[in-house]
Amino acid sequence: MRLRRLRYNSILRDMVQEHRLSPRDFVLPLFVTEGGGQKIPITSMPGVFQMSRDELVKEVKTLSPLKIPGVILFGIPRSKDEKGTQALKKDGVIQEAIRAIKDTTPDVLVITDVCLCEYMSHGHCGVVQKTPKGQWEVMNDATLEILAQMAVSHAEAGADVVAPSDMMDGRVGRLRQALDHHGFSKTPILSYAVKYASSFYGPFREAAASAPQFGDRKSYQMNSANKREAIREACLDLQEEADMLMVKPALPCLDVIQIVRQECDVPVAAYQVSGEYSMIKAAAHQGFLDENQVMMETLLSIKRAGASFILTYFAKQAAQLIMRCE
Ligand code: PBG
Protein backbone atom coordinates (compact mmCIF):
# COMPACT_ATOMS: atom_id res chain seq x y z
CA MET A 1 0.00 0.00 0.00
CA ARG A 2 2.76 2.49 0.83
CA LEU A 3 4.22 2.63 -2.68
CA ARG A 4 0.83 3.26 -4.22
CA ARG A 5 0.41 6.51 -2.26
CA LEU A 6 2.42 8.33 -4.89
CA ARG A 7 0.46 6.79 -7.76
CA TYR A 8 -3.15 7.84 -7.09
CA ASN A 9 -2.85 11.48 -8.11
CA SER A 10 -1.81 12.16 -11.70
CA ILE A 11 -0.20 15.52 -10.84
CA LEU A 12 1.89 13.93 -8.14
CA ARG A 13 2.70 11.02 -10.42
CA ASP A 14 3.99 13.45 -12.98
CA MET A 15 5.93 15.43 -10.39
CA VAL A 16 7.88 12.44 -9.13
CA GLN A 17 8.53 10.94 -12.54
CA GLU A 18 12.23 10.02 -12.75
CA HIS A 19 12.88 10.24 -16.46
CA ARG A 20 11.38 12.39 -19.20
CA LEU A 21 11.72 12.56 -22.95
CA SER A 22 12.35 15.78 -24.79
CA PRO A 23 12.51 16.41 -28.55
CA ARG A 24 16.11 17.44 -27.80
CA ASP A 25 16.89 13.78 -27.12
CA PHE A 26 16.32 12.78 -30.72
CA VAL A 27 18.32 12.54 -33.92
CA LEU A 28 16.43 11.71 -37.12
CA PRO A 29 18.01 9.29 -39.63
CA LEU A 30 17.45 10.30 -43.27
CA PHE A 31 18.14 8.53 -46.57
CA VAL A 32 19.27 10.68 -49.46
CA THR A 33 19.28 9.71 -53.14
CA GLU A 34 20.51 11.40 -56.30
CA GLY A 35 18.26 13.27 -58.70
CA GLY A 36 15.38 15.62 -57.93
CA GLY A 37 11.73 15.49 -56.88
CA GLN A 38 12.11 12.02 -55.40
CA LYS A 39 10.34 10.89 -52.25
CA ILE A 40 10.19 7.11 -52.43
CA PRO A 41 8.41 5.25 -49.61
CA ILE A 42 10.25 2.37 -47.97
CA THR A 43 7.78 -0.50 -47.85
CA SER A 44 9.06 -2.06 -44.65
CA MET A 45 9.23 1.30 -42.82
CA PRO A 46 5.90 3.13 -43.16
CA GLY A 47 6.44 6.90 -42.96
CA VAL A 48 10.13 6.70 -43.96
CA PHE A 49 11.34 7.71 -47.42
CA GLN A 50 14.37 7.82 -49.67
CA MET A 51 14.57 11.48 -50.60
CA SER A 52 16.42 13.46 -53.21
CA ARG A 53 18.27 16.54 -52.00
CA ASP A 54 15.42 19.02 -52.63
CA GLU A 55 12.99 16.89 -50.62
CA LEU A 56 15.60 16.31 -47.94
CA VAL A 57 16.05 20.04 -47.44
CA LYS A 58 12.27 20.48 -47.06
CA GLU A 59 12.20 17.71 -44.48
CA VAL A 60 15.09 19.13 -42.47
CA LYS A 61 13.36 22.52 -42.33
CA THR A 62 10.55 20.95 -40.31
CA LEU A 63 12.89 19.89 -37.49
CA SER A 64 13.84 23.12 -35.71
CA PRO A 65 10.21 24.07 -34.96
CA LEU A 66 9.91 20.64 -33.37
CA LYS A 67 13.13 21.28 -31.40
CA ILE A 68 14.84 18.23 -32.88
CA PRO A 69 18.54 19.13 -32.87
CA GLY A 70 19.96 16.96 -35.61
CA VAL A 71 19.93 14.39 -38.35
CA ILE A 72 22.10 11.46 -39.37
CA LEU A 73 22.49 11.06 -43.11
CA PHE A 74 22.81 7.93 -45.22
CA GLY A 75 23.68 8.31 -48.89
CA ILE A 76 22.36 6.09 -51.65
CA PRO A 77 24.45 6.61 -54.78
CA ARG A 78 23.07 5.78 -58.22
CA SER A 79 26.04 3.57 -59.06
CA LYS A 80 28.08 1.27 -56.84
CA ASP A 81 31.36 -0.54 -57.40
CA GLU A 82 33.92 -2.63 -55.51
CA LYS A 83 35.96 0.36 -54.40
CA GLY A 84 33.24 2.58 -52.98
CA THR A 85 34.26 5.30 -55.45
CA GLN A 86 31.07 7.30 -55.00
CA ALA A 87 31.68 7.62 -51.25
CA LEU A 88 34.68 9.90 -51.84
CA LYS A 89 33.45 12.22 -54.56
CA LYS A 90 33.43 15.90 -53.67
CA ASP A 91 30.06 16.21 -55.39
CA GLY A 92 28.84 12.81 -54.17
CA VAL A 93 25.26 12.29 -53.02
CA ILE A 94 26.09 12.77 -49.37
CA GLN A 95 28.55 15.64 -49.77
CA GLU A 96 26.00 17.62 -51.79
CA ALA A 97 23.28 16.83 -49.25
CA ILE A 98 25.43 18.08 -46.37
CA ARG A 99 26.11 21.33 -48.25
CA ALA A 100 22.43 21.82 -49.09
CA ILE A 101 21.39 21.39 -45.46
CA LYS A 102 24.15 23.64 -44.14
CA ASP A 103 23.18 26.31 -46.71
CA THR A 104 19.50 26.32 -45.78
CA THR A 105 19.30 25.20 -42.14
CA PRO A 106 22.74 25.71 -40.56
CA ASP A 107 21.19 25.36 -37.10
CA VAL A 108 20.47 21.66 -37.63
CA LEU A 109 23.32 19.37 -36.57
CA VAL A 110 24.46 17.11 -39.40
CA ILE A 111 25.93 13.76 -38.43
CA THR A 112 27.09 11.50 -41.25
CA ASP A 113 27.30 7.73 -41.28
CA VAL A 114 30.78 6.72 -42.38
CA CYS A 115 30.51 3.24 -43.85
CA LEU A 116 30.95 1.67 -47.25
CA CYS A 117 28.01 -0.75 -47.47
CA GLU A 118 25.79 1.73 -49.35
CA TYR A 119 28.58 2.39 -51.88
CA MET A 120 29.87 -1.12 -52.51
CA SER A 121 28.33 -3.31 -55.22
CA HIS A 122 28.64 -6.32 -52.88
CA GLY A 123 27.00 -4.51 -49.94
CA HIS A 124 29.76 -5.17 -47.41
CA CYS A 125 31.02 -2.44 -45.11
CA GLY A 126 34.60 -2.64 -46.39
CA VAL A 127 36.93 -3.73 -49.16
CA VAL A 128 36.40 -7.39 -50.06
CA GLN A 129 39.18 -9.65 -51.25
CA LYS A 130 39.23 -13.33 -52.15
CA THR A 131 41.63 -15.42 -50.06
CA PRO A 132 43.88 -18.00 -51.76
CA LYS A 133 41.34 -20.63 -50.66
CA GLY A 134 38.66 -18.88 -52.69
CA GLN A 135 36.80 -17.44 -49.73
CA TRP A 136 36.02 -13.76 -49.43
CA GLU A 137 37.24 -11.56 -46.63
CA VAL A 138 36.59 -7.96 -45.60
CA MET A 139 40.04 -6.33 -45.46
CA ASN A 140 40.55 -4.27 -42.34
CA ASP A 141 43.38 -1.86 -43.11
CA ALA A 142 42.54 -1.29 -46.77
CA THR A 143 39.05 -0.29 -45.62
CA LEU A 144 40.42 2.15 -43.04
CA GLU A 145 42.12 4.20 -45.75
CA ILE A 146 38.87 4.70 -47.67
CA LEU A 147 36.89 5.43 -44.51
CA ALA A 148 39.43 8.05 -43.48
CA GLN A 149 39.10 9.83 -46.83
CA MET A 150 35.34 9.54 -46.63
CA ALA A 151 35.23 11.16 -43.19
CA VAL A 152 37.45 14.00 -44.38
CA SER A 153 35.23 14.61 -47.42
CA HIS A 154 32.17 14.75 -45.15
CA ALA A 155 33.91 17.25 -42.90
CA GLU A 156 34.96 19.32 -45.93
CA ALA A 157 31.35 19.41 -47.08
CA GLY A 158 30.33 20.73 -43.65
CA ALA A 159 29.38 17.72 -41.54
CA ASP A 160 29.29 18.60 -37.84
CA VAL A 161 29.96 15.08 -36.57
CA VAL A 162 31.16 11.91 -38.30
CA ALA A 163 29.92 8.51 -37.20
CA PRO A 164 31.88 5.45 -38.36
CA SER A 165 29.64 2.37 -38.41
CA ASP A 166 31.78 -0.14 -40.29
CA MET A 167 33.23 -1.94 -37.22
CA MET A 168 36.74 -2.30 -38.63
CA ASP A 169 39.49 -2.35 -35.98
CA GLY A 170 41.29 0.94 -35.52
CA ARG A 171 38.89 3.11 -37.51
CA VAL A 172 38.37 5.73 -34.82
CA GLY A 173 42.11 6.33 -34.49
CA ARG A 174 42.59 6.39 -38.26
CA LEU A 175 39.69 8.81 -38.75
CA ARG A 176 40.96 11.08 -35.97
CA GLN A 177 44.41 11.18 -37.55
CA ALA A 178 43.01 11.98 -41.00
CA LEU A 179 40.61 14.64 -39.72
CA ASP A 180 43.35 16.34 -37.68
CA HIS A 181 45.75 16.19 -40.61
CA HIS A 182 43.24 17.96 -42.87
CA GLY A 183 42.44 20.73 -40.40
CA PHE A 184 39.30 19.21 -38.87
CA SER A 185 40.59 18.72 -35.34
CA LYS A 186 37.34 20.23 -34.06
CA THR A 187 35.09 17.66 -35.76
CA PRO A 188 33.89 15.12 -33.18
CA ILE A 189 33.66 11.39 -33.82
CA LEU A 190 30.54 9.55 -32.71
CA SER A 191 31.66 5.96 -32.82
CA TYR A 192 29.21 3.15 -33.43
CA ALA A 193 31.33 1.45 -30.77
CA VAL A 194 28.98 -1.36 -29.82
CA LYS A 195 27.27 -2.50 -32.97
CA TYR A 196 25.88 -5.99 -32.93
CA ALA A 197 25.33 -8.17 -36.00
CA SER A 198 21.57 -7.78 -35.60
CA SER A 199 18.65 -8.96 -37.67
CA PHE A 200 16.87 -5.80 -36.58
CA TYR A 201 18.73 -3.98 -39.38
CA GLY A 202 16.66 -5.84 -42.00
CA PRO A 203 14.40 -2.96 -43.11
CA PHE A 204 17.36 -0.53 -43.24
CA ARG A 205 18.91 -2.65 -45.93
CA GLU A 206 15.84 -2.05 -48.08
CA ALA A 207 15.98 1.66 -47.21
CA ALA A 208 19.67 2.03 -48.02
CA ALA A 209 19.82 -0.69 -50.69
CA SER A 210 22.79 -2.11 -48.81
CA ALA A 211 22.10 -5.81 -48.16
CA PRO A 212 25.27 -7.91 -48.47
CA GLN A 213 25.16 -9.86 -51.74
CA PHE A 214 26.91 -12.84 -50.12
CA GLY A 215 27.71 -13.91 -46.56
CA ASP A 216 26.85 -11.80 -43.54
CA ARG A 217 28.42 -9.14 -41.32
CA LYS A 218 29.42 -11.43 -38.47
CA SER A 219 33.16 -11.16 -39.14
CA TYR A 220 33.08 -7.47 -38.26
CA GLN A 221 29.93 -6.69 -36.26
CA MET A 222 29.63 -8.02 -32.72
CA ASN A 223 28.01 -11.21 -31.50
CA SER A 224 24.88 -10.16 -29.62
CA ALA A 225 25.57 -12.77 -26.95
CA ASN A 226 28.51 -10.66 -25.72
CA LYS A 227 28.35 -7.92 -23.14
CA ARG A 228 31.89 -7.78 -21.69
CA GLU A 229 33.19 -7.43 -25.22
CA ALA A 230 31.04 -4.31 -25.52
CA ILE A 231 33.16 -2.67 -22.84
CA ARG A 232 36.32 -3.68 -24.68
CA GLU A 233 34.99 -2.10 -27.89
CA ALA A 234 33.95 1.05 -26.06
CA CYS A 235 37.23 1.44 -24.16
CA LEU A 236 39.31 0.91 -27.27
CA ASP A 237 37.34 3.56 -29.14
CA LEU A 238 37.86 5.97 -26.25
CA GLN A 239 41.59 5.28 -26.32
CA GLU A 240 41.48 6.15 -30.01
CA GLU A 241 39.77 9.41 -29.00
CA ALA A 242 36.13 8.81 -29.83
CA ASP A 243 34.14 11.77 -28.47
CA MET A 244 30.85 9.91 -28.12
CA LEU A 245 29.90 6.25 -28.18
CA MET A 246 26.88 4.54 -29.65
CA VAL A 247 25.12 1.30 -28.81
CA LYS A 248 23.03 -0.33 -31.51
CA PRO A 249 20.38 -1.74 -31.66
CA ALA A 250 18.73 -0.13 -28.62
CA LEU A 251 15.81 -2.06 -27.17
CA PRO A 252 17.46 -5.49 -27.34
CA CYS A 253 20.55 -3.92 -25.70
CA LEU A 254 19.26 -1.90 -22.76
CA ASP A 255 21.67 -3.74 -20.47
CA VAL A 256 24.56 -2.79 -22.75
CA ILE A 257 23.53 0.87 -22.88
CA GLN A 258 23.48 0.86 -19.09
CA ILE A 259 26.89 -0.71 -18.65
CA VAL A 260 28.57 1.45 -21.31
CA ARG A 261 27.10 4.50 -19.60
CA GLN A 262 28.46 3.32 -16.26
CA GLU A 263 31.92 2.47 -17.50
CA CYS A 264 32.55 5.36 -19.91
CA ASP A 265 32.30 9.04 -19.03
CA VAL A 266 31.42 10.32 -22.52
CA PRO A 267 27.94 10.82 -23.98
CA VAL A 268 26.37 7.50 -24.97
CA ALA A 269 23.96 7.42 -27.89
CA ALA A 270 21.55 4.61 -28.68
CA TYR A 271 20.18 3.79 -32.12
CA GLN A 272 16.59 2.56 -32.19
CA VAL A 273 17.09 0.80 -35.51
CA SER A 274 14.87 0.11 -38.49
CA GLY A 275 13.56 -3.24 -37.26
CA GLU A 276 12.59 -1.80 -33.89
CA TYR A 277 10.61 0.87 -35.74
CA SER A 278 9.01 -1.52 -38.24
CA MET A 279 8.01 -3.94 -35.52
CA ILE A 280 5.99 -1.28 -33.71
CA LYS A 281 4.51 0.09 -36.95
CA ALA A 282 3.44 -3.37 -38.10
CA ALA A 283 1.88 -4.39 -34.80
CA ALA A 284 0.04 -1.07 -34.54
CA HIS A 285 -1.20 -1.41 -38.11
CA GLN A 286 -2.72 -4.75 -37.16
CA GLY A 287 -4.37 -3.15 -34.15
CA PHE A 288 -2.33 -5.28 -31.78
CA LEU A 289 -0.63 -2.38 -29.97
CA ASP A 290 -1.17 1.31 -29.31
CA GLU A 291 1.49 2.86 -31.54
CA ASN A 292 2.11 6.13 -29.70
CA GLN A 293 2.16 4.56 -26.27
CA VAL A 294 4.53 1.79 -27.28
CA MET A 295 6.74 4.27 -29.13
CA MET A 296 7.04 6.46 -26.02
CA GLU A 297 7.56 3.50 -23.71
CA THR A 298 10.43 2.15 -25.81
CA LEU A 299 12.07 5.57 -26.15
CA LEU A 300 11.75 6.24 -22.44
CA SER A 301 13.23 2.84 -21.59
CA ILE A 302 16.23 3.63 -23.79
CA LYS A 303 16.70 6.92 -21.98
CA ARG A 304 16.21 5.26 -18.58
CA ALA A 305 18.93 2.75 -19.50
CA GLY A 306 21.29 5.72 -19.81
CA ALA A 307 21.25 7.00 -23.39
CA SER A 308 22.28 10.64 -23.70
CA PHE A 309 20.44 10.86 -27.01
CA ILE A 310 18.53 8.52 -29.31
CA LEU A 311 18.75 8.06 -33.07
CA THR A 312 15.21 7.14 -34.04
CA TYR A 313 12.90 7.11 -37.06
CA PHE A 314 10.19 8.12 -34.58
CA ALA A 315 11.93 11.46 -33.87
CA LYS A 316 9.24 13.66 -35.45
CA GLN A 317 6.27 11.61 -34.31
CA ALA A 318 7.57 11.51 -30.73
CA ALA A 319 8.50 15.21 -30.71
CA GLN A 320 5.02 16.14 -31.92
CA LEU A 321 3.44 14.04 -29.22
CA ILE A 322 5.65 15.51 -26.50
CA MET A 323 4.89 19.06 -27.64
CA ARG A 324 1.14 18.36 -27.73
CA CYS A 325 1.24 17.02 -24.17
CA GLU A 326 3.19 19.94 -22.71
C1 PBG B 1 25.74 0.94 -42.07
C2 PBG B 1 24.62 1.01 -41.13
C3 PBG B 1 23.57 0.09 -40.91
C4 PBG B 1 22.72 0.69 -40.00
C5 PBG B 1 23.26 1.93 -39.68
N1 PBG B 1 24.46 2.09 -40.36
C6 PBG B 1 23.30 -1.22 -41.55
C7 PBG B 1 24.11 -2.40 -41.24
O1 PBG B 1 25.07 -2.37 -40.48
O2 PBG B 1 23.79 -3.44 -41.83
C8 PBG B 1 21.42 0.12 -39.52
C9 PBG B 1 20.42 1.11 -39.06
C10 PBG B 1 19.02 0.60 -38.98
O3 PBG B 1 18.75 -0.60 -39.07
O4 PBG B 1 18.14 1.45 -38.81
N2 PBG B 1 26.65 -0.07 -41.84
Coordinates of C-alpha atoms and ligand atoms in Angstrom, one line a residue:
M1 CA 0.0 0.0 0.0
R2 CA 2.8 2.5 0.8
L3 CA 4.2 2.6 -2.7
R4 CA 0.8 3.3 -4.2
R5 CA 0.4 6.5 -2.3
L6 CA 2.4 8.3 -4.9
R7 CA 0.5 6.8 -7.8
Y8 CA -3.2 7.8 -7.1
N9 CA -2.9 11.5 -8.1
S10 CA -1.8 12.2 -11.7
I11 CA -0.2 15.5 -10.8
L12 CA 1.9 13.9 -8.1
R13 CA 2.7 11.0 -10.4
D14 CA 4.0 13.5 -13.0
M15 CA 5.9 15.4 -10.4
V16 CA 7.9 12.4 -9.1
Q17 CA 8.5 10.9 -12.5
E18 CA 12.2 10.0 -12.7
H19 CA 12.9 10.2 -16.5
R20 CA 11.4 12.4 -19.2
L21 CA 11.7 12.6 -23.0
S22 CA 12.4 15.8 -24.8
P23 CA 12.5 16.4 -28.6
R24 CA 16.1 17.4 -27.8
D25 CA 16.9 13.8 -27.1
F26 CA 16.3 12.8 -30.7
V27 CA 18.3 12.5 -33.9
L28 CA 16.4 11.7 -37.1
P29 CA 18.0 9.3 -39.6
L30 CA 17.4 10.3 -43.3
F31 CA 18.1 8.5 -46.6
V32 CA 19.3 10.7 -49.5
T33 CA 19.3 9.7 -53.1
E34 CA 20.5 11.4 -56.3
G35 CA 18.3 13.3 -58.7
G36 CA 15.4 15.6 -57.9
G37 CA 11.7 15.5 -56.9
Q38 CA 12.1 12.0 -55.4
K39 CA 10.3 10.9 -52.2
I40 CA 10.2 7.1 -52.4
P41 CA 8.4 5.3 -49.6
I42 CA 10.3 2.4 -48.0
T43 CA 7.8 -0.5 -47.9
S44 CA 9.1 -2.1 -44.7
M45 CA 9.2 1.3 -42.8
P46 CA 5.9 3.1 -43.2
G47 CA 6.4 6.9 -43.0
V48 CA 10.1 6.7 -44.0
F49 CA 11.3 7.7 -47.4
Q50 CA 14.4 7.8 -49.7
M51 CA 14.6 11.5 -50.6
S52 CA 16.4 13.5 -53.2
R53 CA 18.3 16.5 -52.0
D54 CA 15.4 19.0 -52.6
E55 CA 13.0 16.9 -50.6
L56 CA 15.6 16.3 -47.9
V57 CA 16.1 20.0 -47.4
K58 CA 12.3 20.5 -47.1
E59 CA 12.2 17.7 -44.5
V60 CA 15.1 19.1 -42.5
K61 CA 13.4 22.5 -42.3
T62 CA 10.5 20.9 -40.3
L63 CA 12.9 19.9 -37.5
S64 CA 13.8 23.1 -35.7
P65 CA 10.2 24.1 -35.0
L66 CA 9.9 20.6 -33.4
K67 CA 13.1 21.3 -31.4
I68 CA 14.8 18.2 -32.9
P69 CA 18.5 19.1 -32.9
G70 CA 20.0 17.0 -35.6
V71 CA 19.9 14.4 -38.4
I72 CA 22.1 11.5 -39.4
L73 CA 22.5 11.1 -43.1
F74 CA 22.8 7.9 -45.2
G75 CA 23.7 8.3 -48.9
I76 CA 22.4 6.1 -51.6
P77 CA 24.5 6.6 -54.8
R78 CA 23.1 5.8 -58.2
S79 CA 26.0 3.6 -59.1
K80 CA 28.1 1.3 -56.8
D81 CA 31.4 -0.5 -57.4
E82 CA 33.9 -2.6 -55.5
K83 CA 36.0 0.4 -54.4
G84 CA 33.2 2.6 -53.0
T85 CA 34.3 5.3 -55.5
Q86 CA 31.1 7.3 -55.0
A87 CA 31.7 7.6 -51.3
L88 CA 34.7 9.9 -51.8
K89 CA 33.4 12.2 -54.6
K90 CA 33.4 15.9 -53.7
D91 CA 30.1 16.2 -55.4
G92 CA 28.8 12.8 -54.2
V93 CA 25.3 12.3 -53.0
I94 CA 26.1 12.8 -49.4
Q95 CA 28.6 15.6 -49.8
E96 CA 26.0 17.6 -51.8
A97 CA 23.3 16.8 -49.3
I98 CA 25.4 18.1 -46.4
R99 CA 26.1 21.3 -48.3
A100 CA 22.4 21.8 -49.1
I101 CA 21.4 21.4 -45.5
K102 CA 24.2 23.6 -44.1
D103 CA 23.2 26.3 -46.7
T104 CA 19.5 26.3 -45.8
T105 CA 19.3 25.2 -42.1
P106 CA 22.7 25.7 -40.6
D107 CA 21.2 25.4 -37.1
V108 CA 20.5 21.7 -37.6
L109 CA 23.3 19.4 -36.6
V110 CA 24.5 17.1 -39.4
I111 CA 25.9 13.8 -38.4
T112 CA 27.1 11.5 -41.2
D113 CA 27.3 7.7 -41.3
V114 CA 30.8 6.7 -42.4
C115 CA 30.5 3.2 -43.9
L116 CA 30.9 1.7 -47.3
C117 CA 28.0 -0.7 -47.5
E118 CA 25.8 1.7 -49.3
Y119 CA 28.6 2.4 -51.9
M120 CA 29.9 -1.1 -52.5
S121 CA 28.3 -3.3 -55.2
H122 CA 28.6 -6.3 -52.9
G123 CA 27.0 -4.5 -49.9
H124 CA 29.8 -5.2 -47.4
C125 CA 31.0 -2.4 -45.1
G126 CA 34.6 -2.6 -46.4
V127 CA 36.9 -3.7 -49.2
V128 CA 36.4 -7.4 -50.1
Q129 CA 39.2 -9.7 -51.2
K130 CA 39.2 -13.3 -52.1
T131 CA 41.6 -15.4 -50.1
P132 CA 43.9 -18.0 -51.8
K133 CA 41.3 -20.6 -50.7
G134 CA 38.7 -18.9 -52.7
Q135 CA 36.8 -17.4 -49.7
W136 CA 36.0 -13.8 -49.4
E137 CA 37.2 -11.6 -46.6
V138 CA 36.6 -8.0 -45.6
M139 CA 40.0 -6.3 -45.5
N140 CA 40.6 -4.3 -42.3
D141 CA 43.4 -1.9 -43.1
A142 CA 42.5 -1.3 -46.8
T143 CA 39.1 -0.3 -45.6
L144 CA 40.4 2.2 -43.0
E145 CA 42.1 4.2 -45.8
I146 CA 38.9 4.7 -47.7
L147 CA 36.9 5.4 -44.5
A148 CA 39.4 8.1 -43.5
Q149 CA 39.1 9.8 -46.8
M150 CA 35.3 9.5 -46.6
A151 CA 35.2 11.2 -43.2
V152 CA 37.4 14.0 -44.4
S153 CA 35.2 14.6 -47.4
H154 CA 32.2 14.7 -45.2
A155 CA 33.9 17.3 -42.9
E156 CA 35.0 19.3 -45.9
A157 CA 31.3 19.4 -47.1
G158 CA 30.3 20.7 -43.7
A159 CA 29.4 17.7 -41.5
D160 CA 29.3 18.6 -37.8
V161 CA 30.0 15.1 -36.6
V162 CA 31.2 11.9 -38.3
A163 CA 29.9 8.5 -37.2
P164 CA 31.9 5.5 -38.4
S165 CA 29.6 2.4 -38.4
D166 CA 31.8 -0.1 -40.3
M167 CA 33.2 -1.9 -37.2
M168 CA 36.7 -2.3 -38.6
D169 CA 39.5 -2.4 -36.0
G170 CA 41.3 0.9 -35.5
R171 CA 38.9 3.1 -37.5
V172 CA 38.4 5.7 -34.8
G173 CA 42.1 6.3 -34.5
R174 CA 42.6 6.4 -38.3
L175 CA 39.7 8.8 -38.7
R176 CA 41.0 11.1 -36.0
Q177 CA 44.4 11.2 -37.6
A178 CA 43.0 12.0 -41.0
L179 CA 40.6 14.6 -39.7
D180 CA 43.4 16.3 -37.7
H181 CA 45.8 16.2 -40.6
H182 CA 43.2 18.0 -42.9
G183 CA 42.4 20.7 -40.4
F184 CA 39.3 19.2 -38.9
S185 CA 40.6 18.7 -35.3
K186 CA 37.3 20.2 -34.1
T187 CA 35.1 17.7 -35.8
P188 CA 33.9 15.1 -33.2
I189 CA 33.7 11.4 -33.8
L190 CA 30.5 9.6 -32.7
S191 CA 31.7 6.0 -32.8
Y192 CA 29.2 3.1 -33.4
A193 CA 31.3 1.5 -30.8
V194 CA 29.0 -1.4 -29.8
K195 CA 27.3 -2.5 -33.0
Y196 CA 25.9 -6.0 -32.9
A197 CA 25.3 -8.2 -36.0
S198 CA 21.6 -7.8 -35.6
S199 CA 18.6 -9.0 -37.7
F200 CA 16.9 -5.8 -36.6
Y201 CA 18.7 -4.0 -39.4
G202 CA 16.7 -5.8 -42.0
P203 CA 14.4 -3.0 -43.1
F204 CA 17.4 -0.5 -43.2
R205 CA 18.9 -2.7 -45.9
E206 CA 15.8 -2.0 -48.1
A207 CA 16.0 1.7 -47.2
A208 CA 19.7 2.0 -48.0
A209 CA 19.8 -0.7 -50.7
S210 CA 22.8 -2.1 -48.8
A211 CA 22.1 -5.8 -48.2
P212 CA 25.3 -7.9 -48.5
Q213 CA 25.2 -9.9 -51.7
F214 CA 26.9 -12.8 -50.1
G215 CA 27.7 -13.9 -46.6
D216 CA 26.9 -11.8 -43.5
R217 CA 28.4 -9.1 -41.3
K218 CA 29.4 -11.4 -38.5
S219 CA 33.2 -11.2 -39.1
Y220 CA 33.1 -7.5 -38.3
Q221 CA 29.9 -6.7 -36.3
M222 CA 29.6 -8.0 -32.7
N223 CA 28.0 -11.2 -31.5
S224 CA 24.9 -10.2 -29.6
A225 CA 25.6 -12.8 -27.0
N226 CA 28.5 -10.7 -25.7
K227 CA 28.4 -7.9 -23.1
R228 CA 31.9 -7.8 -21.7
E229 CA 33.2 -7.4 -25.2
A230 CA 31.0 -4.3 -25.5
I231 CA 33.2 -2.7 -22.8
R232 CA 36.3 -3.7 -24.7
E233 CA 35.0 -2.1 -27.9
A234 CA 33.9 1.1 -26.1
C235 CA 37.2 1.4 -24.2
L236 CA 39.3 0.9 -27.3
D237 CA 37.3 3.6 -29.1
L238 CA 37.9 6.0 -26.3
Q239 CA 41.6 5.3 -26.3
E240 CA 41.5 6.2 -30.0
E241 CA 39.8 9.4 -29.0
A242 CA 36.1 8.8 -29.8
D243 CA 34.1 11.8 -28.5
M244 CA 30.9 9.9 -28.1
L245 CA 29.9 6.3 -28.2
M246 CA 26.9 4.5 -29.6
V247 CA 25.1 1.3 -28.8
K248 CA 23.0 -0.3 -31.5
P249 CA 20.4 -1.7 -31.7
A250 CA 18.7 -0.1 -28.6
L251 CA 15.8 -2.1 -27.2
P252 CA 17.5 -5.5 -27.3
C253 CA 20.6 -3.9 -25.7
L254 CA 19.3 -1.9 -22.8
D255 CA 21.7 -3.7 -20.5
V256 CA 24.6 -2.8 -22.8
I257 CA 23.5 0.9 -22.9
Q258 CA 23.5 0.9 -19.1
I259 CA 26.9 -0.7 -18.6
V260 CA 28.6 1.4 -21.3
R261 CA 27.1 4.5 -19.6
Q262 CA 28.5 3.3 -16.3
E263 CA 31.9 2.5 -17.5
C264 CA 32.6 5.4 -19.9
D265 CA 32.3 9.0 -19.0
V266 CA 31.4 10.3 -22.5
P267 CA 27.9 10.8 -24.0
V268 CA 26.4 7.5 -25.0
A269 CA 24.0 7.4 -27.9
A270 CA 21.6 4.6 -28.7
Y271 CA 20.2 3.8 -32.1
Q272 CA 16.6 2.6 -32.2
V273 CA 17.1 0.8 -35.5
S274 CA 14.9 0.1 -38.5
G275 CA 13.6 -3.2 -37.3
E276 CA 12.6 -1.8 -33.9
Y277 CA 10.6 0.9 -35.7
S278 CA 9.0 -1.5 -38.2
M279 CA 8.0 -3.9 -35.5
I280 CA 6.0 -1.3 -33.7
K281 CA 4.5 0.1 -36.9
A282 CA 3.4 -3.4 -38.1
A283 CA 1.9 -4.4 -34.8
A284 CA 0.0 -1.1 -34.5
H285 CA -1.2 -1.4 -38.1
Q286 CA -2.7 -4.7 -37.2
G287 CA -4.4 -3.1 -34.2
F288 CA -2.3 -5.3 -31.8
L289 CA -0.6 -2.4 -30.0
D290 CA -1.2 1.3 -29.3
E291 CA 1.5 2.9 -31.5
N292 CA 2.1 6.1 -29.7
Q293 CA 2.2 4.6 -26.3
V294 CA 4.5 1.8 -27.3
M295 CA 6.7 4.3 -29.1
M296 CA 7.0 6.5 -26.0
E297 CA 7.6 3.5 -23.7
T298 CA 10.4 2.2 -25.8
L299 CA 12.1 5.6 -26.2
L300 CA 11.8 6.2 -22.4
S301 CA 13.2 2.8 -21.6
I302 CA 16.2 3.6 -23.8
K303 CA 16.7 6.9 -22.0
R304 CA 16.2 5.3 -18.6
A305 CA 18.9 2.8 -19.5
G306 CA 21.3 5.7 -19.8
A307 CA 21.2 7.0 -23.4
S308 CA 22.3 10.6 -23.7
F309 CA 20.4 10.9 -27.0
I310 CA 18.5 8.5 -29.3
L311 CA 18.7 8.1 -33.1
T312 CA 15.2 7.1 -34.0
Y313 CA 12.9 7.1 -37.1
F314 CA 10.2 8.1 -34.6
A315 CA 11.9 11.5 -33.9
K316 CA 9.2 13.7 -35.5
Q317 CA 6.3 11.6 -34.3
A318 CA 7.6 11.5 -30.7
A319 CA 8.5 15.2 -30.7
Q320 CA 5.0 16.1 -31.9
L321 CA 3.4 14.0 -29.2
I322 CA 5.7 15.5 -26.5
M323 CA 4.9 19.1 -27.6
R324 CA 1.1 18.4 -27.7
C325 CA 1.2 17.0 -24.2
E326 CA 3.2 19.9 -22.7
Ligands
PBG1 C1 25.7 0.9 -42.1 C2 24.6 1.0 -41.1 C3 23.6 0.1 -40.9 C4 22.7 0.7 -40.0 C5 23.3 1.9 -39.7 N1 24.5 2.1 -40.4 C6 23.3 -1.2 -41.5 C7 24.1 -2.4 -41.2 O1 25.1 -2.4 -40.5 O2 23.8 -3.4 -41.8 C8 21.4 0.1 -39.5 C9 20.4 1.1 -39.1 C10 19.0 0.6 -39.0 O3 18.7 -0.6 -39.1 O4 18.1 1.4 -38.8 N2 26.6 -0.1 -41.8

